[in-house]
């Protein structure tokens, strides 16, 4: 039934050319890992007199463009918040639409991922996800695991608190089994138990849609991320906005709790 909600034509038919003015960027100081809270899809759609799902479909197109732009800029990892553990509270038609959208995205983008050497990973819990979505996730992982280019880390059924709980349970189980001593639990042990194991922490967190919240995204990992917020809704977010975010990042001084180095 929700399939009827899909726009017959793709929202953007042609693959848009990536236009970015790099003249002011320091290409030696590109954030390695950029996390994005893809917010504002519903408001974007409403502003055009359309239903919310139209905004999600447009948002999925934006993600494709931004991954291509990020790759061009030399970003190594994009973590994108596609579905949170709290999003199950939305109307069932919207949830079903998002699941179908994810499934289609993972099917349709495999060729592009392979062509562009994109490695796809996922963070979040598999619990409650439709079997079809899980199959597509497994397929995307298997098909792109040897790719060495940008990592697209999709957060699906993800919540930062749930992730930390899961890590605590994992570590506690190791202690209970006698494989780990309590005094040996350190930062690395915790990080190895997070879904993001092996990835560097985000340097930059981007939130379109204007809200000044973290919304349970990567709570542990963003400890020292620079945050950039824009009122622009996610479907309207362009590679130029990504450049603006990086310019702002490059204008900041990252001290990681220390003192000014100059
Ligand atoms: C928040 O916007 C966005 C979501 C809950 C879903 C994000 C999903 C996508 C961008 C598309 C799916 C992604 C892939 C990879 C296919 P909102 O609906 O809360 O917007 P609002 O704040 O304007 O209501």
Coordinates of C-alpha atoms and ligand atoms in Angstrom, one line a residue:
X1 CA 0.0 0.0 0.0
X2 CA 2.8 2.4 1.0
X3 CA 4.5 1.6 -2.3
X4 CA 1.9 4.0 -3.9
X5 CA 3.5 6.8 -2.0
X6 CA 6.7 6.6 -4.0
X7 CA 7.0 9.2 -6.6
X8 CA 6.9 7.5 -10.0
X9 CA 9.7 9.6 -11.3
X10 CA 12.9 9.9 -9.2
X11 CA 12.9 13.2 -7.4
X12 CA 16.1 14.2 -9.2
X13 CA 16.3 12.2 -12.4
X14 CA 19.8 12.9 -13.6
X15 CA 22.9 12.4 -11.4
X16 CA 23.6 16.0 -10.5
X17 CA 27.0 17.4 -11.3
X18 CA 28.9 18.1 -8.1
X19 CA 29.6 21.8 -8.0
X20 CA 31.9 23.1 -5.2
X21 CA 34.1 26.1 -4.8
X22 CA 37.2 24.7 -3.2
X23 CA 39.2 27.8 -3.4
X24 CA 39.1 28.7 0.3
X25 CA 39.4 25.1 1.6
X26 CA 42.5 23.8 3.2
X27 CA 42.7 20.4 1.5
X28 CA 45.2 19.2 4.1
X29 CA 42.6 19.7 6.9
X30 CA 39.6 17.9 5.7
X31 CA 37.6 16.2 8.5
X32 CA 38.1 12.4 8.2
X33 CA 34.7 11.4 9.5
X34 CA 31.6 13.5 9.1
X35 CA 28.4 12.6 10.8
X36 CA 25.1 13.9 9.5
X37 CA 21.6 14.0 11.1
X38 CA 19.5 14.2 8.0
X39 CA 16.7 16.3 9.4
X40 CA 14.0 18.5 7.9
X41 CA 12.6 16.1 5.3
X42 CA 9.0 16.3 6.6
X43 CA 9.1 20.1 6.8
X44 CA 10.6 20.4 3.4
X45 CA 7.8 18.3 1.9
X46 CA 5.1 20.2 3.9
X47 CA 6.5 23.6 2.6
X48 CA 5.8 22.3 -0.9
X49 CA 2.3 21.1 0.0
X50 CA 3.4 17.5 -0.3
X51 CA 3.2 14.5 2.2
X52 CA 6.2 13.8 4.5
X53 CA 7.3 10.7 2.6
X54 CA 8.1 12.8 -0.4
X55 CA 10.7 14.6 1.7
X56 CA 12.3 11.3 2.7
X57 CA 12.5 10.2 -0.9
X58 CA 14.2 13.5 -1.7
X59 CA 16.4 13.1 1.3
X60 CA 17.7 9.8 0.0
X61 CA 18.6 11.5 -3.3
X62 CA 20.5 14.2 -1.3
X63 CA 22.5 11.5 0.5
X64 CA 23.7 10.1 -2.8
X65 CA 24.9 13.5 -3.9
X66 CA 26.6 14.3 -0.6
X67 CA 28.5 10.9 -0.5
X68 CA 29.8 11.7 -4.0
X69 CA 30.8 15.2 -2.9
X70 CA 32.4 13.9 0.3
X71 CA 34.5 11.4 -1.6
X72 CA 35.7 14.2 -3.9
X73 CA 36.7 16.2 -0.9
X74 CA 38.7 13.4 0.6
X75 CA 36.4 12.6 3.5
X76 CA 37.0 9.0 4.6
X77 CA 33.7 8.3 6.5
X78 CA 30.2 9.6 6.3
X79 CA 27.9 8.4 9.1
X80 CA 24.2 9.2 8.2
X81 CA 21.3 8.9 10.6
X82 CA 18.7 7.1 8.5
X83 CA 16.4 5.6 11.2
X84 CA 16.6 6.0 14.9
X85 CA 15.4 3.6 17.7
X86 CA 12.8 6.3 18.4
X87 CA 11.5 6.6 14.9
X88 CA 9.3 3.5 15.4
X89 CA 7.0 5.9 17.2
X90 CA 6.0 7.5 13.9
X91 CA 2.8 6.5 12.0
X92 CA 3.1 3.0 10.6
X93 CA 2.8 4.2 7.0
X94 CA 5.8 6.5 7.5
X95 CA 7.8 3.7 9.1
X96 CA 6.9 1.2 6.4
X97 CA 7.8 3.8 3.8
X98 CA 11.2 4.4 5.3
X99 CA 11.9 0.7 5.4
X100 CA 10.9 0.3 1.8
X101 CA 13.0 3.3 0.9
X102 CA 16.0 1.8 2.6
X103 CA 15.5 -1.4 0.9
X104 CA 15.2 0.2 -2.6
X105 CA 18.2 2.5 -1.9
X106 CA 20.4 -0.5 -1.0
X107 CA 19.3 -2.4 -4.1
X108 CA 19.6 0.5 -6.5
X109 CA 22.8 1.9 -5.2
X110 CA 24.9 -1.2 -5.3
X111 CA 26.2 -0.6 -8.8
X112 CA 27.1 3.0 -7.9
X113 CA 28.8 1.9 -4.7
X114 CA 30.9 -0.6 -6.6
X115 CA 31.8 1.9 -9.4
X116 CA 32.8 4.5 -6.8
X117 CA 34.6 2.1 -4.5
X118 CA 32.2 2.9 -1.6
X119 CA 32.2 0.6 1.4
X120 CA 28.8 0.3 3.1
X121 CA 28.5 -0.4 6.8
X122 CA 25.7 -0.2 9.2
X123 CA 25.3 0.7 12.9
X124 CA 22.3 0.0 15.0
X125 CA 20.3 -3.0 16.1
X126 CA 18.9 -5.6 13.7
X127 CA 16.0 -6.3 16.1
X128 CA 12.7 -5.4 14.6
X129 CA 14.0 -4.6 11.1
X130 CA 12.0 -6.4 8.4
X131 CA 13.8 -9.5 7.0
X132 CA 13.9 -7.9 3.5
X133 CA 15.8 -4.9 4.8
X134 CA 18.2 -7.1 6.7
X135 CA 18.8 -9.1 3.6
X136 CA 19.6 -6.0 1.6
X137 CA 21.9 -4.8 4.4
X138 CA 23.8 -8.1 4.3
X139 CA 24.0 -8.0 0.5
X140 CA 25.4 -4.4 0.6
X141 CA 28.0 -5.4 3.2
X142 CA 29.1 -8.5 1.2
X143 CA 29.2 -6.6 -2.1
X144 CA 31.2 -3.7 -0.9
X145 CA 33.4 -5.1 1.9
X146 CA 36.5 -5.1 -0.2
X147 CA 36.0 -1.5 -1.4
X148 CA 38.7 0.8 -0.2
X149 CA 37.2 4.2 -0.8
X150 CA 34.8 6.3 1.3
X151 CA 32.9 4.4 4.0
X152 CA 29.1 5.1 4.1
X153 CA 28.1 4.2 7.6
X154 CA 24.3 4.1 7.7
X155 CA 22.7 4.3 11.1
X156 CA 19.5 2.2 10.9
X157 CA 17.5 1.4 14.0
X158 CA 20.3 3.3 15.8
X159 CA 20.3 5.1 19.2
X160 CA 23.3 6.3 21.0
X161 CA 22.0 5.2 24.4
X162 CA 21.0 1.8 23.1
X163 CA 24.5 1.4 21.6
X164 CA 26.2 2.2 24.9
X165 CA 23.8 -0.2 26.7
X166 CA 24.7 -2.9 24.2
X167 CA 28.4 -2.2 24.7
X168 CA 28.0 -2.4 28.5
X169 CA 26.3 -5.8 28.1
X170 CA 29.0 -7.1 25.8
X171 CA 31.8 -6.1 28.1
X172 CA 29.9 -7.4 31.2
X173 CA 29.4 -10.8 29.4
X174 CA 33.2 -11.0 28.8
X175 CA 33.8 -10.3 32.5
X176 CA 31.2 -12.9 33.6
X177 CA 32.8 -15.4 31.3
X178 CA 36.2 -14.8 33.0
X179 CA 37.8 -13.5 29.8
X180 CA 38.2 -10.0 31.0
X181 CA 39.1 -8.4 34.4
X182 CA 37.1 -5.4 35.6
X183 CA 40.4 -3.4 36.0
X184 CA 41.2 -4.1 32.4
X185 CA 38.2 -2.2 31.1
X186 CA 39.5 0.9 29.5
X187 CA 38.4 3.3 26.7
X188 CA 39.6 0.9 24.0
X189 CA 37.6 -2.0 25.4
X190 CA 34.4 0.1 25.4
X191 CA 35.1 1.5 21.9
X192 CA 35.7 -2.1 20.6
X193 CA 32.2 -3.0 21.9
X194 CA 30.5 -0.1 20.1
X195 CA 28.9 -0.5 16.6
X196 CA 31.5 1.9 15.3
X197 CA 34.4 -0.4 16.2
X198 CA 37.4 0.4 14.0
X199 CA 36.1 3.8 12.8
X200 CA 37.7 7.1 13.8
X201 CA 35.4 9.3 15.9
X202 CA 33.5 12.0 13.9
X203 CA 35.4 15.3 13.5
X204 CA 32.4 17.1 12.3
X205 CA 28.7 16.7 13.1
X206 CA 26.3 18.4 10.6
X207 CA 22.6 19.0 11.5
X208 CA 20.4 20.5 8.8
X209 CA 16.8 21.5 9.8
X210 CA 17.8 24.1 12.4
X211 CA 17.2 22.1 15.6
X212 CA 19.9 22.5 18.3
X213 CA 20.0 18.8 19.5
X214 CA 22.1 15.7 19.2
X215 CA 19.0 13.4 19.0
X216 CA 20.8 10.4 20.5
X217 CA 23.3 10.2 17.6
X218 CA 26.8 8.8 18.3
X219 CA 26.8 10.0 21.9
X220 CA 30.1 8.4 22.9
X221 CA 31.8 9.1 19.6
X222 CA 31.1 12.8 19.2
X223 CA 32.8 13.8 22.5
X224 CA 35.1 16.2 20.6
X225 CA 33.3 16.6 17.3
X226 CA 32.8 20.1 16.0
X227 CA 29.1 20.8 15.5
X228 CA 27.7 22.7 12.5
X229 CA 24.0 23.4 12.3
X230 CA 22.1 25.0 9.4
X231 CA 18.4 26.0 8.9
X232 CA 18.5 24.4 5.4
X233 CA 16.3 21.3 5.3
X234 CA 18.2 18.1 4.4
X235 CA 16.6 17.7 0.9
X236 CA 17.9 21.2 0.0
X237 CA 21.4 20.4 1.4
X238 CA 24.0 20.7 -1.4
X239 CA 27.7 20.0 -1.8
X240 CA 28.2 23.8 -1.3
X241 CA 26.7 23.5 2.2
X242 CA 29.1 20.6 2.9
X243 CA 32.0 23.0 1.9
X244 CA 30.5 25.7 4.1
X245 CA 30.5 23.2 7.0
X246 CA 34.1 22.2 6.4
X247 CA 35.1 25.9 6.1
X248 CA 33.5 26.5 9.5
X249 CA 35.3 23.4 10.9
X250 CA 38.6 24.7 9.6
X251 CA 38.0 28.0 11.3
X252 CA 37.7 26.4 14.7
X253 CA 40.5 25.5 17.1
X254 CA 40.3 21.9 18.3
X255 CA 41.8 21.7 21.7
X256 CA 40.5 18.3 22.9
X257 CA 40.4 19.6 26.4
X258 CA 44.0 21.0 26.2
X259 CA 45.3 24.5 25.9
X260 CA 45.8 26.7 22.8
X261 CA 48.9 25.4 21.0
X262 CA 50.1 28.8 19.7
Ligands
LIG1 C1 14.3 13.2 9.9 O1 13.5 14.1 9.2 C2 14.7 12.2 9.0 C3 14.4 10.9 9.2 C4 13.7 10.4 10.4 C5 14.7 9.9 8.1 C6 15.9 10.2 7.4 C7 15.9 9.4 6.2 C8 16.3 9.7 4.9 C9 17.0 11.0 4.6 C10 16.1 8.9 3.8 C11 16.4 7.5 4.0 C12 17.8 7.2 3.9 C13 18.3 6.3 3.1 C14 19.7 5.9 3.2 C15 17.5 5.6 2.1 P1 12.1 14.4 9.7 O2 11.1 13.5 9.0 O3 12.1 14.3 11.2 O4 11.8 15.9 9.3 P2 11.1 17.0 10.0 O5 11.9 17.4 11.3 O6 11.0 18.1 9.1 O7 9.7 16.4 10.4

